[in-house]
CSV table of C-alpha atoms in Angstrom, one decimal:
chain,number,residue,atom,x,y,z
A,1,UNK,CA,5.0,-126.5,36.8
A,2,UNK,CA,7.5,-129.3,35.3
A,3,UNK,CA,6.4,-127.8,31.8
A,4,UNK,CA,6.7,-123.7,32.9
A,5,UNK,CA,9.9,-125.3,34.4
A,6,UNK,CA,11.1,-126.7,30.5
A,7,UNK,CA,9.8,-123.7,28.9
A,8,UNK,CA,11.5,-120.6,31.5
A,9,UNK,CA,15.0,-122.9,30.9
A,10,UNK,CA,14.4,-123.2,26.9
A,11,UNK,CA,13.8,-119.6,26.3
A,12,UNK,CA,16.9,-118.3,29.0
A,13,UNK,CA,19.0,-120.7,26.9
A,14,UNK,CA,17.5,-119.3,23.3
A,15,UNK,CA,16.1,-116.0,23.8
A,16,UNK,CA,14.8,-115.6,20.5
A,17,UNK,CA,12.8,-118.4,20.7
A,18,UNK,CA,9.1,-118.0,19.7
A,19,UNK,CA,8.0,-121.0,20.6
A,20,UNK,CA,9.6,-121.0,23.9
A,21,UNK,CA,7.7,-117.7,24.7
A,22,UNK,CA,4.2,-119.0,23.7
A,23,UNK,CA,4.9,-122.4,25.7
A,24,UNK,CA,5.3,-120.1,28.7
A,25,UNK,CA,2.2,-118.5,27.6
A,26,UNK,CA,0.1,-121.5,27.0
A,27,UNK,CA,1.3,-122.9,30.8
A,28,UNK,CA,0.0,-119.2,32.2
A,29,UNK,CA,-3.3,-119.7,30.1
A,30,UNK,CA,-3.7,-123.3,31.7
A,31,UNK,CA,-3.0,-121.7,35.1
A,32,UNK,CA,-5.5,-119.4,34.5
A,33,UNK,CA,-9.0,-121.2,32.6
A,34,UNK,CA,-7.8,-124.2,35.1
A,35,UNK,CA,-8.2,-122.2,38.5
A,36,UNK,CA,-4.7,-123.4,39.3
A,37,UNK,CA,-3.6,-120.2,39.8
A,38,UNK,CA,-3.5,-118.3,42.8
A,39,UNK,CA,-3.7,-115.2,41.0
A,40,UNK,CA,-5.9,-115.8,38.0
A,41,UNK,CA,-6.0,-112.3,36.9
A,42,UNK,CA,-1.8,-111.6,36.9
A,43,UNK,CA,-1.6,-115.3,35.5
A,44,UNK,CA,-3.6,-114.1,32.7
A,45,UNK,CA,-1.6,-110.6,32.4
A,46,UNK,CA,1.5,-112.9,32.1
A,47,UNK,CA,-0.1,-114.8,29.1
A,48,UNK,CA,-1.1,-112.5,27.2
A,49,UNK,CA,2.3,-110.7,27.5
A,50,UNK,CA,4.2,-113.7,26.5
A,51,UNK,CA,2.3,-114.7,24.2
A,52,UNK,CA,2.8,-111.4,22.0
A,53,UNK,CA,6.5,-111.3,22.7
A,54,UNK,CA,6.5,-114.9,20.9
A,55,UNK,CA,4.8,-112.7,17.7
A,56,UNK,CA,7.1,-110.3,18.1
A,57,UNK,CA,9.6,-113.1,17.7
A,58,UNK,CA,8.3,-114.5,14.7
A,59,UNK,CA,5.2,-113.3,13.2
A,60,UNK,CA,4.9,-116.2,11.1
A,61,UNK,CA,4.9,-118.4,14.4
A,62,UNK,CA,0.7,-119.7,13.7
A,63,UNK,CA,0.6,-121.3,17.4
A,64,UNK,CA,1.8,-118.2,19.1
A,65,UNK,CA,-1.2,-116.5,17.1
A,66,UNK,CA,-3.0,-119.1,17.7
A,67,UNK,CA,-2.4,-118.6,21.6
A,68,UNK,CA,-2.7,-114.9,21.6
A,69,UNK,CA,-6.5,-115.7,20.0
A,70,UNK,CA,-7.3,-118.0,22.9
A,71,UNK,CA,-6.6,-115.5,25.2
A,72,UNK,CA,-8.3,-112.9,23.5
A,73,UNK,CA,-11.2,-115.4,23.5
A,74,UNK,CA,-10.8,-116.0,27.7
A,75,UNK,CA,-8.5,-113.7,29.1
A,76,UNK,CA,-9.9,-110.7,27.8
A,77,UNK,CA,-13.3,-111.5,26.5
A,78,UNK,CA,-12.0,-109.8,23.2
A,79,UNK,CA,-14.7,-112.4,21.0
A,80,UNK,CA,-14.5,-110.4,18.2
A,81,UNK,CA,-10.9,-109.6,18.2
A,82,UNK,CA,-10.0,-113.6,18.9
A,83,UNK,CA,-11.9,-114.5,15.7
A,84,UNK,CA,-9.8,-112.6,13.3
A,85,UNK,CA,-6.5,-113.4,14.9
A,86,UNK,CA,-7.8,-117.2,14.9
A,87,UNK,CA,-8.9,-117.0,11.4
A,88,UNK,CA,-4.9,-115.4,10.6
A,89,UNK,CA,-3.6,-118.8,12.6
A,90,UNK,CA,-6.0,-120.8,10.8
A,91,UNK,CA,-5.1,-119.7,7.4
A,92,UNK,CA,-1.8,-120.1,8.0
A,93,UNK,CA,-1.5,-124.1,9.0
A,94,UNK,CA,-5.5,-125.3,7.9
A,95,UNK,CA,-4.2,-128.5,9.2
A,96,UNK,CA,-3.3,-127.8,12.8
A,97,UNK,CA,-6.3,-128.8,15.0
A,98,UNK,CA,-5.8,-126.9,18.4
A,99,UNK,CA,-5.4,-124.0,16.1
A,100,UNK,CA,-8.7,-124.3,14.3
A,101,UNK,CA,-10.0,-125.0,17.9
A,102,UNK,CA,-9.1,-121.9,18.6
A,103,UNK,CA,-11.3,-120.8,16.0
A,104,UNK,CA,-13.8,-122.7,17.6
A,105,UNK,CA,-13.9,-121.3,20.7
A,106,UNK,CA,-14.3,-117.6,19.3
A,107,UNK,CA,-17.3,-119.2,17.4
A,108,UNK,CA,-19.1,-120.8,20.2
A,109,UNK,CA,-18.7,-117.6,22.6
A,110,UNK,CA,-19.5,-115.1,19.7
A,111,UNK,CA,-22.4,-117.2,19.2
A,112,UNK,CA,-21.9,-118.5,15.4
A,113,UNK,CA,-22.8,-121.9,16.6
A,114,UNK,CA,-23.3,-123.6,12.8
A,115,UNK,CA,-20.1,-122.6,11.5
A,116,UNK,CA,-18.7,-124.1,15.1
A,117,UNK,CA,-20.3,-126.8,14.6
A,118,UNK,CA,-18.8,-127.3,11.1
A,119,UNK,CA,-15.5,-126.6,12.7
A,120,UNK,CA,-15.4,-129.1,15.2
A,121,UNK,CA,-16.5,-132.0,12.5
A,122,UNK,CA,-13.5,-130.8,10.3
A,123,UNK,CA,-11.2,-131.0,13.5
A,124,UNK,CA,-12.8,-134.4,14.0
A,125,UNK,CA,-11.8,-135.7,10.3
A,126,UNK,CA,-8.6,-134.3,10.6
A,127,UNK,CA,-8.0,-136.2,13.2
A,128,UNK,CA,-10.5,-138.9,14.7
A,129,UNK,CA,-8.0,-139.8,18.1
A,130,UNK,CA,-7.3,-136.1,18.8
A,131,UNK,CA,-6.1,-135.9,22.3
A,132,UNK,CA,-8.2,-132.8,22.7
A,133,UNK,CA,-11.1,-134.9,21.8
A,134,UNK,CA,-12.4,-134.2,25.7
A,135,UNK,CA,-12.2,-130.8,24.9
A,136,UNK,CA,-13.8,-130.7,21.4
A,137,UNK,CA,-16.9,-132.9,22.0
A,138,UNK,CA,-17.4,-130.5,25.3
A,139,UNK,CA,-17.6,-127.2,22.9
A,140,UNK,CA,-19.7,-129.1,20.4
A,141,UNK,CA,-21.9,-129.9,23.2
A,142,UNK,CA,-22.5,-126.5,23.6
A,143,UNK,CA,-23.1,-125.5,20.4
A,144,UNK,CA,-25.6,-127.8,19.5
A,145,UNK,CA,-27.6,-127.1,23.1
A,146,UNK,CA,-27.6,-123.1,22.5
A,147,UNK,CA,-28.4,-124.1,18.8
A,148,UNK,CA,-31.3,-125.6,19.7
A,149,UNK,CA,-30.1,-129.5,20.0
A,150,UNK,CA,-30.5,-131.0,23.7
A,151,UNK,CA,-30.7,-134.4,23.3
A,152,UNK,CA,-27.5,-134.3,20.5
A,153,UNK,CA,-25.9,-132.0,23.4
A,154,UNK,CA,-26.2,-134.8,25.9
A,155,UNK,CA,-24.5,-136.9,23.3
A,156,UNK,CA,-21.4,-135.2,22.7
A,157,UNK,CA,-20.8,-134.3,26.5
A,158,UNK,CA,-21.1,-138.3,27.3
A,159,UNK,CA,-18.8,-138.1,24.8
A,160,UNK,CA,-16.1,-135.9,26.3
A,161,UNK,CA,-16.5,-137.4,29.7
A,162,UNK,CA,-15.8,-140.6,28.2
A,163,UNK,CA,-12.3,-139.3,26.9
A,164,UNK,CA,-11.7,-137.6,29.8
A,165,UNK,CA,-13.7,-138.3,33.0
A,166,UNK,CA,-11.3,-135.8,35.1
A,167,UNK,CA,-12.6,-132.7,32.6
A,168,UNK,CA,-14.4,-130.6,34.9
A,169,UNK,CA,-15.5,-128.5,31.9
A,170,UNK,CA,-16.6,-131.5,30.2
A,171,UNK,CA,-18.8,-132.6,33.5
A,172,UNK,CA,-19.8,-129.0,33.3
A,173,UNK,CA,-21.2,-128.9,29.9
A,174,UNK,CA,-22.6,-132.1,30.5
A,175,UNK,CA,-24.9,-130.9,33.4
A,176,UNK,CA,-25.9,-127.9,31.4
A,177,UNK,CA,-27.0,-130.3,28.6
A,178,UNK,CA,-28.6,-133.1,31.2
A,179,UNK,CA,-30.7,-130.1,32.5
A,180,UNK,CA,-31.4,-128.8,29.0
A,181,UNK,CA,-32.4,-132.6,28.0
A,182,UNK,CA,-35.3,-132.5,30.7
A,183,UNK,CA,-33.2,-135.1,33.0
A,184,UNK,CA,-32.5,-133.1,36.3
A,185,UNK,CA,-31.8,-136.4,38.5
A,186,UNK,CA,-28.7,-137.1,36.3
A,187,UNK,CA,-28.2,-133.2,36.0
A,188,UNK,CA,-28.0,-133.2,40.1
A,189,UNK,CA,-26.0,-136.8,40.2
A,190,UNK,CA,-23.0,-135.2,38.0
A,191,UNK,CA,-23.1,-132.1,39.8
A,192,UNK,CA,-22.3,-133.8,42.9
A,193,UNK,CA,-19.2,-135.3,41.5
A,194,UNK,CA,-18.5,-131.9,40.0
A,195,UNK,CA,-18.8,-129.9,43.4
A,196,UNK,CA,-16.6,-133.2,45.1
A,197,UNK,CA,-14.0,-132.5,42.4
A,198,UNK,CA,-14.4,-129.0,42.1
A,199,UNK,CA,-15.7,-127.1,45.3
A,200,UNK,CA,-14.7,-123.5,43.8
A,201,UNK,CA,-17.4,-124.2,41.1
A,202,UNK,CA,-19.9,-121.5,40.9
A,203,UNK,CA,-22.1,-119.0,38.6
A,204,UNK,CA,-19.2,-116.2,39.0
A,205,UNK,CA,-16.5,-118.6,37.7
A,206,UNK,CA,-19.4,-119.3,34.9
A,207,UNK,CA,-19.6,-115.5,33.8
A,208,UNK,CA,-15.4,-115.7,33.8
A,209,UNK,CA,-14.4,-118.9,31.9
A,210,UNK,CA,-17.4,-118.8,29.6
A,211,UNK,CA,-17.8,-115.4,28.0
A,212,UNK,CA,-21.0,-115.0,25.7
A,213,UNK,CA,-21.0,-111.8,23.7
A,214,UNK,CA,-24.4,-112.3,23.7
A,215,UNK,CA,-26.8,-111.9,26.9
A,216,UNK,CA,-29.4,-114.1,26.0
A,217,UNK,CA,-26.6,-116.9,25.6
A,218,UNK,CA,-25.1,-116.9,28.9
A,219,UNK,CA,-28.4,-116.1,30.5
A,220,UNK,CA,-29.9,-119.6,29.0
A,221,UNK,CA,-26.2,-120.9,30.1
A,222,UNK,CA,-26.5,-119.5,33.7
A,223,UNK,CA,-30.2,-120.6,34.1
A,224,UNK,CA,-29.4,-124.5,33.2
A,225,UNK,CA,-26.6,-124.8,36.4
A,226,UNK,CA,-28.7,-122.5,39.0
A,227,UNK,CA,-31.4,-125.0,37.9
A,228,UNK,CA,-29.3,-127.6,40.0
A,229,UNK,CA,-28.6,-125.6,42.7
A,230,UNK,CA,-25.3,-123.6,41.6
A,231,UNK,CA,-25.2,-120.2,42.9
């Protein structure tokens, strides 16, 4: 709220400001992927709308792109859509990491998983102490599970619990790869703390925050939590 807060006061005091607008719209994204809002679906609305009023603003602004690809990616399940305006964002600062994990994100969900993959290392190079690194060893965990790499999975989703131990996402992916891996007593044991830490966990909010163009993806995704009991 103290960063909405920062954001609503910047903008009212600089109207123009692009970046004022897509700060609002990243807080409104968080609210939404983070289940902090009590209205996810009008939280998301409110992204989205801010974050093209910041490209409105200023069409070169790449991290207002970048955010309007995000939410493309999870607020509108637009896969497709998120990958060209991430790959606009991308091209126009190579360097910026959360843009390229934008990128990512489209990727993993559109199921490109190798060129993901190949993302996520060049994020890693770019910068080894990223403060996303939670975040990014969690989608690489993914990738390399649905691509066929368990064990690796398990690896990369210690990993992101490591850097973050409060990522529910990462604790998610982590179960998904446990169960993958063949260990269902650790599988069960983290999603114990998952369910203590997040009770509104649940296959529904599965199908929401992790949208698979393809079927076969999120069916294999579904399969690995219902495995510990998740319904």
């Amino acid at each position: 709220m103290t960063a909405m807060a920062m954001f609503r006061d910047a903008l009212e005091r600089d109207p123009n400001s692009s970046d004022a607008a897509s700060g609002i719209a990243t807080c409104h994204w968080h609210d939404t992927i983070n289940n902090w809002s009590s209205d996810q679906a009008k939280s998301g609305e409110a992204a989205m709308r801010r974050a093209k009023q910041a490209v409105e603003m200023d069409e070169t602004n790449y991290s207002a792109l970048g955010t309007v690809s995000i939410i493309q990616t999870f607020g509108e399940h637009d896969i497709s859509g998120a990958e060209v305006t991430a790959r606009k964002s991308v091209a126009m600062n190579p360097s910026d990491i959360l843009i390229r994990h934008y990128l990512v994100c489209s990727l993993e969900f559109g199921g490109k998983f190798d060129e993901a993959v190949e993302q996520c290392k060049t994020m890693m190079a770019l910068d080894p102490c990223a403060p996303s690194l939670s975040v990014l060893c969690g989608d690489l965990s993914t990738c390399l599970l649905l691509s066929g790499n368990p064990k690796e999975a398990v690896e990369y989703s210690y990993k992101s619990m490591e850097a973050d131990p409060s990522y529910s996402r990462g604790r998610q992916r982590l179960i998904a790869a446990l169960v993958a891996a063949g260990d269902l007593k650790a599988a069960e044991q983290e999603y114990m703390t998952l369910q203590r830490d997040m009770p509104s966990f649940s296959l529904d909010y599965v199908k929401r925050t992790y949208p698979f163009v393809h079927d076969k993806h999120f069916a294999a995704y579904s399969g690995y939590f219902a495995q510990v009991g998740v319904q």
